[in-house]
PDB file of C-alpha atoms and ligand atoms in Angstrom:
ATOM      1  CA  MET A   1      19.265 -10.280 -12.856  1.00  0.00           C
ATOM      2  CA  GLY A   2      19.619 -10.901 -16.896  1.00  0.00           C
ATOM      3  CA  GLN A   3      17.022 -13.786 -17.110  1.00  0.00           C
ATOM      4  CA  TYR A   4      14.181 -11.131 -16.144  1.00  0.00           C
ATOM      5  CA  ARG A   5      12.374  -8.638 -17.969  1.00  0.00           C
ATOM      6  CA  ASN A   6       9.534  -7.781 -16.601  1.00  0.00           C
ATOM      7  CA  ILE A   7       9.008  -7.660 -12.650  1.00  0.00           C
ATOM      8  CA  VAL A   8       6.287  -6.376 -10.118  1.00  0.00           C
ATOM      9  CA  VAL A   9       6.634  -6.119  -6.572  1.00  0.00           C
ATOM     10  CA  LEU A  10       3.688  -6.011  -3.940  1.00  0.00           C
ATOM     11  CA  THR A  11       4.283  -4.555  -0.907  1.00  0.00           C
ATOM     12  CA  GLY A  12       1.889  -4.220   1.972  1.00  0.00           C
ATOM     13  CA  ALA A  13       2.149  -3.101   5.806  1.00  0.00           C
ATOM     14  CA  GLY A  14       4.817  -5.522   6.492  1.00  0.00           C
ATOM     15  CA  ILE A  15       7.443  -3.577   4.642  1.00  0.00           C
ATOM     16  CA  SER A  16       7.228  -0.324   6.686  1.00  0.00           C
ATOM     17  CA  ALA A  17       6.802  -2.339   9.812  1.00  0.00           C
ATOM     18  CA  GLU A  18      10.329  -2.023  10.794  1.00  0.00           C
ATOM     19  CA  SER A  19      10.519   1.555   9.997  1.00  0.00           C
ATOM     20  CA  GLY A  20       8.215   1.859  12.855  1.00  0.00           C
ATOM     21  CA  ILE A  21       4.392   1.991  11.490  1.00  0.00           C
ATOM     22  CA  ASN A  22       1.937  -0.652  12.743  1.00  0.00           C
ATOM     23  CA  THR A  23       0.818  -3.084  10.708  1.00  0.00           C
ATOM     24  CA  PHE A  24      -3.510  -3.317  10.195  1.00  0.00           C
ATOM     25  CA  ARG A  25      -3.212  -7.076  12.262  1.00  0.00           C
ATOM     26  CA  ASP A  26      -1.370  -5.419  14.941  1.00  0.00           C
ATOM     27  CA  ASN A  27      -3.065  -5.020  17.740  1.00  0.00           C
ATOM     28  CA  ASN A  28      -5.957  -7.186  16.755  1.00  0.00           C
ATOM     29  CA  GLY A  29      -7.156  -5.086  13.943  1.00  0.00           C
ATOM     30  CA  LEU A  30      -8.040  -2.158  16.257  1.00  0.00           C
ATOM     31  CA  TRP A  31      -7.402   1.365  16.350  1.00  0.00           C
ATOM     32  CA  GLU A  32      -8.844   2.956  19.881  1.00  0.00           C
ATOM     33  CA  ASN A  33     -11.035   0.081  19.982  1.00  0.00           C
ATOM     34  CA  HIS A  34     -12.078   0.610  16.561  1.00  0.00           C
ATOM     35  CA  ARG A  35     -12.066  -2.251  13.811  1.00  0.00           C
ATOM     36  CA  ILE A  36      -9.911  -1.040  11.022  1.00  0.00           C
ATOM     37  CA  GLU A  37     -13.129  -2.159   8.768  1.00  0.00           C
ATOM     38  CA  ASP A  38     -15.162   0.677  10.915  1.00  0.00           C
ATOM     39  CA  VAL A  39     -12.878   3.587  10.124  1.00  0.00           C
ATOM     40  CA  ALA A  40     -11.839   3.079   7.035  1.00  0.00           C
ATOM     41  CA  THR A  41     -15.310   2.905   4.723  1.00  0.00           C
ATOM     42  CA  PRO A  42     -17.246   5.685   3.071  1.00  0.00           C
ATOM     43  CA  GLU A  43     -20.175   4.808   5.318  1.00  0.00           C
ATOM     44  CA  ALA A  44     -18.071   5.223   8.635  1.00  0.00           C
ATOM     45  CA  PHE A  45     -17.150   9.021   7.298  1.00  0.00           C
ATOM     46  CA  GLN A  46     -20.335   9.735   6.501  1.00  0.00           C
ATOM     47  CA  ARG A  47     -21.235   8.451   9.890  1.00  0.00           C
ATOM     48  CA  ASP A  48     -18.355  10.167  11.956  1.00  0.00           C
ATOM     49  CA  PRO A  49     -16.377  12.283   9.903  1.00  0.00           C
ATOM     50  CA  VAL A  50     -14.144  13.831  12.709  1.00  0.00           C
ATOM     51  CA  LEU A  51     -13.564  10.380  14.272  1.00  0.00           C
ATOM     52  CA  VAL A  52     -12.152   9.132  10.508  1.00  0.00           C
ATOM     53  CA  GLN A  53     -10.273  12.474   9.762  1.00  0.00           C
ATOM     54  CA  LYS A  54      -8.800  12.285  13.201  1.00  0.00           C
ATOM     55  CA  PHE A  55      -7.213   8.164  12.331  1.00  0.00           C
ATOM     56  CA  TYR A  56      -5.930  10.068   9.126  1.00  0.00           C
ATOM     57  CA  ASN A  57      -4.540  13.296  10.457  1.00  0.00           C
ATOM     58  CA  LEU A  58      -2.603  11.160  13.376  1.00  0.00           C
ATOM     59  CA  ARG A  59      -1.343   8.707  10.760  1.00  0.00           C
ATOM     60  CA  ARG A  60      -0.180  11.710   8.393  1.00  0.00           C
ATOM     61  CA  ALA A  61       1.767  13.528  11.505  1.00  0.00           C
ATOM     62  CA  GLY A  62       3.538   9.800  12.206  1.00  0.00           C
ATOM     63  CA  LEU A  63       4.678  10.022   8.869  1.00  0.00           C
ATOM     64  CA  LYS A  64       7.343  13.166  10.135  1.00  0.00           C
ATOM     65  CA  GLU A  65       8.994  10.341  12.808  1.00  0.00           C
ATOM     66  CA  VAL A  66       9.896   7.481  10.424  1.00  0.00           C
ATOM     67  CA  VAL A  67      12.353   6.637   7.848  1.00  0.00           C
ATOM     68  CA  PRO A  68      12.556   4.507   5.411  1.00  0.00           C
ATOM     69  CA  ASN A  69      14.340   0.958   6.255  1.00  0.00           C
ATOM     70  CA  ASN A  70      16.672  -1.432   4.145  1.00  0.00           C
ATOM     71  CA  ALA A  71      13.954  -3.197   2.227  1.00  0.00           C
ATOM     72  CA  HIS A  72      12.592   0.242   0.809  1.00  0.00           C
ATOM     73  CA  LYS A  73      16.550   1.312  -0.199  1.00  0.00           C
ATOM     74  CA  ALA A  74      17.383  -2.216  -1.520  1.00  0.00           C
ATOM     75  CA  LEU A  75      14.075  -2.067  -4.293  1.00  0.00           C
ATOM     76  CA  ALA A  76      15.121   1.423  -4.860  1.00  0.00           C
ATOM     77  CA  GLU A  77      18.502   0.891  -5.843  1.00  0.00           C
ATOM     78  CA  PHE A  78      17.182  -2.405  -7.394  1.00  0.00           C
ATOM     79  CA  GLU A  79      14.589  -0.338  -9.665  1.00  0.00           C
ATOM     80  CA  LYS A  80      17.611   1.813 -10.931  1.00  0.00           C
ATOM     81  CA  SER A  81      19.873  -0.528 -11.476  1.00  0.00           C
ATOM     82  CA  PHE A  82      17.112  -3.090 -13.591  1.00  0.00           C
ATOM     83  CA  SER A  83      17.070  -2.509 -17.395  1.00  0.00           C
ATOM     84  CA  GLY A  84      13.512  -4.394 -17.758  1.00  0.00           C
ATOM     85  CA  ASP A  85      10.253  -3.161 -17.008  1.00  0.00           C
ATOM     86  CA  PHE A  86       9.632  -2.727 -13.142  1.00  0.00           C
ATOM     87  CA  LEU A  87       6.430  -1.861 -11.181  1.00  0.00           C
ATOM     88  CA  LEU A  88       6.082  -1.460  -7.656  1.00  0.00           C
ATOM     89  CA  VAL A  89       2.504  -1.665  -6.715  1.00  0.00           C
ATOM     90  CA  THR A  90       2.091  -0.930  -2.715  1.00  0.00           C
ATOM     91  CA  GLN A  91      -0.949  -1.585  -0.794  1.00  0.00           C
ATOM     92  CA  ASN A  92       0.837   0.880   1.940  1.00  0.00           C
ATOM     93  CA  VAL A  93      -0.441   5.266   1.805  1.00  0.00           C
ATOM     94  CA  ASP A  94       2.669   5.766   3.302  1.00  0.00           C
ATOM     95  CA  ASP A  95       4.987   7.293   1.503  1.00  0.00           C
ATOM     96  CA  LEU A  96       8.164   5.513   2.366  1.00  0.00           C
ATOM     97  CA  HIS A  97       9.090   4.118  -1.233  1.00  0.00           C
ATOM     98  CA  ASP A  98       8.746   7.686  -2.641  1.00  0.00           C
ATOM     99  CA  ARG A  99      11.342   9.121   0.065  1.00  0.00           C
ATOM    100  CA  ALA A 100      13.782   5.915  -0.823  1.00  0.00           C
ATOM    101  CA  GLY A 101      13.504   6.833  -4.794  1.00  0.00           C
ATOM    102  CA  ASN A 102      11.167   4.279  -6.237  1.00  0.00           C
ATOM    103  CA  GLU A 103       9.549   6.206  -9.217  1.00  0.00           C
ATOM    104  CA  LYS A 104       7.435   3.262 -10.833  1.00  0.00           C
ATOM    105  CA  LEU A 105       5.387   2.762  -8.344  1.00  0.00           C
ATOM    106  CA  ILE A 106       1.190   3.111  -8.010  1.00  0.00           C
ATOM    107  CA  HIS A 107       0.066   3.595  -4.213  1.00  0.00           C
ATOM    108  CA  MET A 108      -2.997   1.817  -5.159  1.00  0.00           C
ATOM    109  CA  HIS A 109      -4.852   2.581  -1.984  1.00  0.00           C
ATOM    110  CA  GLY A 110      -4.228   5.976  -1.988  1.00  0.00           C
ATOM    111  CA  GLU A 111      -2.039   7.769  -0.260  1.00  0.00           C
ATOM    112  CA  LEU A 112      -1.827   9.694   3.246  1.00  0.00           C
ATOM    113  CA  LEU A 113      -0.264  12.806   1.943  1.00  0.00           C
ATOM    114  CA  LYS A 114      -3.024  13.612  -0.842  1.00  0.00           C
ATOM    115  CA  SER A 115      -6.385  14.613   0.122  1.00  0.00           C
ATOM    116  CA  HIS A 116      -9.478  15.010  -2.713  1.00  0.00           C
ATOM    117  CA  CYS A 117     -12.361  16.886  -3.233  1.00  0.00           C
ATOM    118  CA  THR A 118     -15.721  14.993  -3.147  1.00  0.00           C
ATOM    119  CA  THR A 119     -17.084  17.503  -4.939  1.00  0.00           C
ATOM    120  CA  THR A 120     -14.930  18.240  -7.596  1.00  0.00           C
ATOM    121  CA  GLY A 121     -12.470  14.815  -7.584  1.00  0.00           C
ATOM    122  CA  GLN A 122      -9.579  17.020  -7.664  1.00  0.00           C
ATOM    123  CA  VAL A 123      -6.659  15.648  -5.795  1.00  0.00           C
ATOM    124  CA  HIS A 124      -4.467  17.802  -3.769  1.00  0.00           C
ATOM    125  CA  ARG A 125      -1.278  17.537  -1.543  1.00  0.00           C
ATOM    126  CA  GLN A 126      -2.024  17.402   2.155  1.00  0.00           C
ATOM    127  CA  SER A 127       0.776  17.738   4.507  1.00  0.00           C
ATOM    128  CA  ASP A 128      -1.393  18.623   7.711  1.00  0.00           C
ATOM    129  CA  ASP A 129      -4.442  17.972   9.371  1.00  0.00           C
ATOM    130  CA  ILE A 130      -7.787  17.598   7.266  1.00  0.00           C
ATOM    131  CA  SER A 131     -10.614  18.998  10.032  1.00  0.00           C
ATOM    132  CA  SER A 132     -14.650  20.216   9.058  1.00  0.00           C
ATOM    133  CA  ASP A 133     -13.108  23.532   8.113  1.00  0.00           C
ATOM    134  CA  SER A 134     -10.584  22.672   5.811  1.00  0.00           C
ATOM    135  CA  ARG A 135     -11.296  24.481   2.124  1.00  0.00           C
ATOM    136  CA  CYS A 136      -9.948  22.635  -0.738  1.00  0.00           C
ATOM    137  CA  LEU A 137      -7.922  24.420  -3.372  1.00  0.00           C
ATOM    138  CA  CYS A 138     -10.101  23.804  -6.231  1.00  0.00           C
ATOM    139  CA  CYS A 139     -13.436  24.794  -5.179  1.00  0.00           C
ATOM    140  CA  ASN A 140     -12.910  26.325  -1.803  1.00  0.00           C
ATOM    141  CA  THR A 141     -15.756  24.110  -0.476  1.00  0.00           C
ATOM    142  CA  THR A 142     -15.070  22.195   2.961  1.00  0.00           C
ATOM    143  CA  THR A 143     -15.635  18.474   1.184  1.00  0.00           C
ATOM    144  CA  LEU A 144     -11.988  17.233   1.451  1.00  0.00           C
ATOM    145  CA  ARG A 145     -11.745  13.665   2.484  1.00  0.00           C
ATOM    146  CA  PRO A 146      -8.567  11.729   2.831  1.00  0.00           C
ATOM    147  CA  HIS A 147      -7.140  10.255  -0.617  1.00  0.00           C
ATOM    148  CA  ILE A 148      -7.573   6.609   0.595  1.00  0.00           C
ATOM    149  CA  VAL A 149      -9.069   3.822  -0.901  1.00  0.00           C
ATOM    150  CA  TRP A 150     -11.754   2.011   1.622  1.00  0.00           C
ATOM    151  CA  PHE A 151     -13.087  -0.744   1.394  1.00  0.00           C
ATOM    152  CA  GLY A 152     -15.770  -0.980  -1.100  1.00  0.00           C
ATOM    153  CA  GLU A 153     -13.882   1.454  -3.137  1.00  0.00           C
ATOM    154  CA  MET A 154     -12.408   0.873  -6.440  1.00  0.00           C
ATOM    155  CA  PRO A 155      -8.296   0.635  -6.120  1.00  0.00           C
ATOM    156  CA  LEU A 156      -5.995   3.085  -8.106  1.00  0.00           C
ATOM    157  CA  GLN A 157      -4.926   2.819 -11.419  1.00  0.00           C
ATOM    158  CA  MET A 158      -5.868  -1.390 -11.548  1.00  0.00           C
ATOM    159  CA  GLU A 159      -5.367  -1.159 -15.693  1.00  0.00           C
ATOM    160  CA  ALA A 160      -1.827  -0.550 -15.439  1.00  0.00           C
ATOM    161  CA  ILE A 161      -1.107  -3.212 -12.478  1.00  0.00           C
ATOM    162  CA  TYR A 162      -3.001  -5.723 -14.291  1.00  0.00           C
ATOM    163  CA  SER A 163      -1.628  -5.005 -17.391  1.00  0.00           C
ATOM    164  CA  ALA A 164       2.278  -5.553 -16.273  1.00  0.00           C
ATOM    165  CA  LEU A 165       0.601  -8.795 -13.577  1.00  0.00           C
ATOM    166  CA  GLU A 166      -0.144 -10.152 -17.075  1.00  0.00           C
ATOM    167  CA  THR A 167       3.421  -9.891 -18.884  1.00  0.00           C
ATOM    168  CA  CYS A 168       5.524 -10.126 -15.840  1.00  0.00           C
ATOM    169  CA  ASP A 169       8.031 -13.077 -15.536  1.00  0.00           C
ATOM    170  CA  LEU A 170       8.814 -12.485 -12.098  1.00  0.00           C
ATOM    171  CA  PHE A 171       6.465 -11.083  -8.916  1.00  0.00           C
ATOM    172  CA  ILE A 172       7.398 -11.045  -5.161  1.00  0.00           C
ATOM    173  CA  SER A 173       5.002  -9.778  -2.854  1.00  0.00           C
ATOM    174  CA  ILE A 174       6.560  -8.430   0.363  1.00  0.00           C
ATOM    175  CA  GLY A 175       4.802  -8.178   3.984  1.00  0.00           C
ATOM    176  CA  THR A 176       1.322  -8.403   2.857  1.00  0.00           C
ATOM    177  CA  SER A 177      -1.423 -10.583   4.474  1.00  0.00           C
ATOM    178  CA  GLY A 178      -3.155 -11.476   1.741  1.00  0.00           C
ATOM    179  CA  ASN A 179      -6.368 -10.815   3.447  1.00  0.00           C
ATOM    180  CA  VAL A 180      -7.672  -8.031   1.063  1.00  0.00           C
ATOM    181  CA  TYR A 181      -8.474  -8.222  -2.212  1.00  0.00           C
ATOM    182  CA  PRO A 182      -7.697  -7.475  -5.218  1.00  0.00           C
ATOM    183  CA  ALA A 183      -4.136  -7.507  -4.281  1.00  0.00           C
ATOM    184  CA  ALA A 184      -4.452 -10.640  -2.827  1.00  0.00           C
ATOM    185  CA  GLY A 185      -5.383 -12.085  -5.916  1.00  0.00           C
ATOM    186  CA  PHE A 186      -2.453 -10.807  -8.025  1.00  0.00           C
ATOM    187  CA  VAL A 187      -0.484 -13.853  -7.248  1.00  0.00           C
ATOM    188  CA  GLU A 188      -3.013 -15.877  -9.479  1.00  0.00           C
ATOM    189  CA  VAL A 189      -2.645 -13.109 -12.314  1.00  0.00           C
ATOM    190  CA  ALA A 190       1.181 -13.872 -12.230  1.00  0.00           C
ATOM    191  CA  ASN A 191       1.170 -17.500 -12.147  1.00  0.00           C
ATOM    192  CA  GLN A 192      -1.127 -17.479 -14.997  1.00  0.00           C
ATOM    193  CA  ALA A 193       1.586 -15.279 -17.077  1.00  0.00           C
ATOM    194  CA  GLY A 194       3.481 -17.951 -15.984  1.00  0.00           C
ATOM    195  CA  ALA A 195       5.552 -16.082 -13.955  1.00  0.00           C
ATOM    196  CA  ARG A 196       7.933 -17.138 -10.885  1.00  0.00           C
ATOM    197  CA  THR A 197       5.784 -16.482  -8.054  1.00  0.00           C
ATOM    198  CA  VAL A 198       7.704 -15.243  -4.368  1.00  0.00           C
ATOM    199  CA  GLU A 199       6.504 -14.350  -1.122  1.00  0.00           C
ATOM    200  CA  ILE A 200       9.086 -12.666   1.672  1.00  0.00           C
ATOM    201  CA  ASN A 201       7.193 -12.295   4.973  1.00  0.00           C
ATOM    202  CA  LEU A 202       7.826 -12.933   8.544  1.00  0.00           C
ATOM    203  CA  GLU A 203       5.219 -15.722   8.023  1.00  0.00           C
ATOM    204  CA  PRO A 204       2.887 -17.549   5.623  1.00  0.00           C
ATOM    205  CA  SER A 205       0.587 -15.172   4.135  1.00  0.00           C
ATOM    206  CA  ARG A 206      -2.925 -16.605   3.922  1.00  0.00           C
ATOM    207  CA  GLY A 207      -2.631 -17.188   0.206  1.00  0.00           C
ATOM    208  CA  ALA A 208       0.846 -18.466   0.603  1.00  0.00           C
ATOM    209  CA  ASP A 209       0.195 -21.743  -0.862  1.00  0.00           C
ATOM    210  CA  ALA A 210      -0.497 -20.053  -4.436  1.00  0.00           C
ATOM    211  CA  PHE A 211       3.592 -18.525  -4.174  1.00  0.00           C
ATOM    212  CA  ALA A 212       6.049 -21.157  -6.052  1.00  0.00           C
ATOM    213  CA  GLU A 213       8.410 -19.560  -3.489  1.00  0.00           C
ATOM    214  CA  ALA A 214       8.426 -18.499   0.317  1.00  0.00           C
ATOM    215  CA  VAL A 215      11.445 -16.548   1.925  1.00  0.00           C
ATOM    216  CA  ILE A 216      10.467 -15.872   5.860  1.00  0.00           C
ATOM    217  CA  GLY A 217      12.167 -13.667   7.909  1.00  0.00           C
ATOM    218  CA  PRO A 218      11.833  -9.474   8.159  1.00  0.00           C
ATOM    219  CA  ALA A 219      12.276  -7.696   5.214  1.00  0.00           C
ATOM    220  CA  SER A 220      14.607  -5.672   6.248  1.00  0.00           C
ATOM    221  CA  ILE A 221      17.282  -8.343   6.047  1.00  0.00           C
ATOM    222  CA  LYS A 222      15.206 -10.645   3.434  1.00  0.00           C
ATOM    223  CA  VAL A 223      14.441  -7.793   1.007  1.00  0.00           C
ATOM    224  CA  PRO A 224      17.984  -6.797   0.311  1.00  0.00           C
ATOM    225  CA  GLU A 225      19.049 -10.122   0.362  1.00  0.00           C
ATOM    226  CA  PHE A 226      16.425 -11.845  -2.158  1.00  0.00           C
ATOM    227  CA  LEU A 227      17.311  -8.844  -4.747  1.00  0.00           C
ATOM    228  CA  SER A 228      20.974  -9.226  -4.427  1.00  0.00           C
ATOM    229  CA  SER A 229      20.406 -12.773  -5.520  1.00  0.00           C
ATOM    230  CA  LEU A 230      19.324 -11.953  -8.960  1.00  0.00           C
TER     231      LEU A 230
HETATM  232  C1  BJW B   1       6.277  -9.022   8.011  1.00  0.00           C
HETATM  233  C2  BJW B   1       7.170  -7.655   8.657  1.00  0.00           C
HETATM  234  C3  BJW B   1       8.362  -7.810   8.474  1.00  0.00           C
HETATM  235  C4  BJW B   1       4.767  -7.958   9.508  1.00  0.00           C
HETATM  236  N1  BJW B   1       8.910  -7.843   7.722  1.00  0.00           N
HETATM  237  N2  BJW B   1       6.930  -9.202   6.631  1.00  0.00           N
HETATM  238  C5  BJW B   1     -15.552 -11.193   0.044  1.00  0.00           C
HETATM  239  C6  BJW B   1     -14.240 -11.761  -0.631  1.00  0.00           C
HETATM  240  C7  BJW B   1     -13.613 -11.177  -1.378  1.00  0.00           C
HETATM  241  C8  BJW B   1     -13.859 -10.144  -1.593  1.00  0.00           C
HETATM  242  C9  BJW B   1     -14.176  -9.131  -0.486  1.00  0.00           C
HETATM  243  C10 BJW B   1     -15.351  -9.514   0.127  1.00  0.00           C
HETATM  244  N3  BJW B   1     -16.000  -8.718   0.655  1.00  0.00           N
HETATM  245  C11 BJW B   1     -15.727  -7.795   0.210  1.00  0.00           C
HETATM  246  C12 BJW B   1     -14.633  -7.911  -0.723  1.00  0.00           C
HETATM  247  C13 BJW B   1     -13.374  -6.493  -1.112  1.00  0.00           C
HETATM  248  C14 BJW B   1     -12.491  -6.219  -0.103  1.00  0.00           C
HETATM  249  C15 BJW B   1     -12.080  -7.252   0.270  1.00  0.00           C
HETATM  250  O1  BJW B   1     -11.120  -7.479   0.270  1.00  0.00           O
HETATM  251  N4  BJW B   1     -12.414  -7.441   1.904  1.00  0.00           N
HETATM  252  C16 BJW B   1     -11.672  -8.476   2.212  1.00  0.00           C
HETATM  253  C17 BJW B   1     -11.382  -7.987   4.074  1.00  0.00           C
HETATM  254  C18 BJW B   1     -12.739  -9.602   2.481  1.00  0.00           C
HETATM  255  N5  BJW B   1     -11.878  -5.376  -1.036  1.00  0.00           N
HETATM  256  C19 BJW B   1     -12.337  -3.831  -0.995  1.00  0.00           C
HETATM  257  O2  BJW B   1     -13.078  -3.692  -0.697  1.00  0.00           O
HETATM  258  C20 BJW B   1     -11.481  -3.260  -2.179  1.00  0.00           C
HETATM  259  N6  BJW B   1     -12.261  -2.574  -3.384  1.00  0.00           N
HETATM  260  C21 BJW B   1     -12.621  -3.587  -3.936  1.00  0.00           C
HETATM  261  O3  BJW B   1     -12.527  -4.821  -4.375  1.00  0.00           O
HETATM  262  O4  BJW B   1     -13.387  -2.981  -5.058  1.00  0.00           O
HETATM  263  C22 BJW B   1     -13.672  -3.705  -6.302  1.00  0.00           C
HETATM  264  C23 BJW B   1     -12.989  -4.320  -7.546  1.00  0.00           C
HETATM  265  C24 BJW B   1     -13.108  -5.326  -8.034  1.00  0.00           C
HETATM  266  C25 BJW B   1     -12.542  -6.268  -8.861  1.00  0.00           C
HETATM  267  C26 BJW B   1     -11.003  -5.471  -9.218  1.00  0.00           C
HETATM  268  C27 BJW B   1     -11.246  -4.169  -8.438  1.00  0.00           C
HETATM  269  C28 BJW B   1     -11.855  -3.692  -7.674  1.00  0.00           C
HETATM  270  C29 BJW B   1     -10.784  -2.028  -1.484  1.00  0.00           C
HETATM  271  C30 BJW B   1      -9.457  -2.639  -0.525  1.00  0.00           C
HETATM  272  C31 BJW B   1      -9.323  -1.167   0.012  1.00  0.00           C
HETATM  273  C32 BJW B   1      -8.405  -1.539   1.663  1.00  0.00           C
HETATM  274  N7  BJW B   1      -7.908  -0.532   2.186  1.00  0.00           N
HETATM  275  C33 BJW B   1      -7.204  -1.066   3.468  1.00  0.00           C
HETATM  276  C34 BJW B   1      -7.265   0.677   4.683  1.00  0.00           C
HETATM  277  C35 BJW B   1      -7.419   1.830   3.881  1.00  0.00           C
HETATM  278  C36 BJW B   1      -5.978   2.490   4.166  1.00  0.00           C
HETATM  279  C37 BJW B   1      -5.803   2.696   5.466  1.00  0.00           C
HETATM  280  O5  BJW B   1      -6.268   3.440   5.972  1.00  0.00           O
HETATM  281  O6  BJW B   1      -4.184   2.892   5.386  1.00  0.00           O
HETATM  282  O7  BJW B   1      -6.275  -0.651   2.939  1.00  0.00           O
HETATM  283  S1  BJW B   1      -7.390  -2.404   4.345  1.00  0.00           S
HETATM  284  C38 BJW B   1      -6.125  -2.477   4.736  1.00  0.00           C
HETATM  285  O8  BJW B   1      -5.727  -3.481   4.341  1.00  0.00           O
HETATM  286  C39 BJW B   1      -4.800  -1.401   4.059  1.00  0.00           C
HETATM  287  C40 BJW B   1      -3.905  -2.352   3.554  1.00  0.00           C
HETATM  288  O9  BJW B   1      -3.457  -1.523   2.409  1.00  0.00           O
HETATM  289  C41 BJW B   1      -5.127  -3.573   3.118  1.00  0.00           C
HETATM  290  C42 BJW B   1      -3.847  -4.947   3.305  1.00  0.00           C
HETATM  291  O10 BJW B   1      -2.984  -4.733   4.378  1.00  0.00           O
HETATM  292  P1  BJW B   1      -2.048  -5.452   4.363  1.00  0.00           P
HETATM  293  O11 BJW B   1      -0.702  -4.305   3.807  1.00  0.00           O
HETATM  294  O12 BJW B   1      -1.397  -7.110   4.161  1.00  0.00           O
HETATM  295  O13 BJW B   1      -0.961  -5.282   5.845  1.00  0.00           O
HETATM  296  P2  BJW B   1      -1.737  -6.279   6.874  1.00  0.00           P
HETATM  297  O14 BJW B   1      -1.428  -5.919   8.497  1.00  0.00           O
HETATM  298  O15 BJW B   1      -2.937  -7.206   6.787  1.00  0.00           O
HETATM  299  O16 BJW B   1      -0.860  -7.502   6.913  1.00  0.00           O
HETATM  300  C43 BJW B   1       0.680  -6.988   7.594  1.00  0.00           C
HETATM  301  C44 BJW B   1       1.766  -8.545   7.000  1.00  0.00           C
HETATM  302  O17 BJW B   1       2.882  -7.919   7.044  1.00  0.00           O
HETATM  303  C45 BJW B   1       1.476  -9.936   7.993  1.00  0.00           C
HETATM  304  O18 BJW B   1       1.625 -10.835   7.038  1.00  0.00           O
HETATM  305  C46 BJW B   1       3.030 -10.150   8.852  1.00  0.00           C
HETATM  306  O19 BJW B   1       2.972 -11.343   9.152  1.00  0.00           O
HETATM  307  C47 BJW B   1       3.751  -9.679   7.795  1.00  0.00           C
HETATM  308  N8  BJW B   1       5.115  -8.561   8.808  1.00  0.00           N
HETATM  309  N9  BJW B   1       5.955  -7.616   9.993  1.00  0.00           N
HETATM  310  C48 BJW B   1       8.088  -8.988   6.581  1.00  0.00           C
HETATM  311  N10 BJW B   1       9.274  -6.996   9.535  1.00  0.00           N
END
């Protein structure tokens, strides 16, 4: 482990798959016959807020049924034992990394357990459903939306993410298909920084060629194995 001073880990839906959360490309990318792209955009929310809130209400409620798996736990233990700089960037909107115990953690696509008020921009904790009657704590209007980064919106904390990527010496990407930008381009930034780049996935992702190494297999087994090899 002593050979690395600045590690960045990117995770995607594949790390939570063995906890029982569907990935986006499961079910051919469909939810109740809607394409994910048709429920995860600001336009979809404007067109049919009830449908979009239902999509997120169901997924938020589903978090009560799942727990972190060995991949989440191994990352949390690794962060505690590593003395250099460590950043975990997740595209996932579940709270499994938080519950496992990671602290240097960025949810770049938002969080199911938060909402934000479109009037004031304030972010609130959100443990139950959002409906058309839900009022925010900041201005008491009914303008709450899920705190989720939809297609066409700017992912969160990009400056902090790029700053870590530009100086990292190890970049590990776990369980992401490499279909969605800017996350799919992080490996290129790490390559330019001269980092060792490793992908852990059930199968090579769309961007697999950009990584120096591939570890193929389920995250719950391969992540603990790989981290203990460092
Ligand atoms: C396992 C496993 C196991 C399974 N073990 N592995 C044309 C070209 C380029 C870009 C664009 C373009 N047109 C539009 C864009 C931009 C757009 C984009 O990328 N679109 C693509 C579809 C082309 N991106 C955006 O709009 C983003 N914003 C943006 O770009 O702003 C401008 C900007 C410019 C410059 C700098 C910065 C910003 C916003 C993207 C928001 C994404 N939002 C979503 C949905 C919202 C959250 C939610 O509802 O939950 O986020 S989309 C969805 O995909 C979700 C995910 O976080 C994201 C990534 O998916 P992920 O995690 O990779 O999951 P899957 O299902 O795809 O893959 C699972 C993987 O796990 C697979 O590989 C399996 O093999 C593996 N696996 N089981 C290990 N047990």
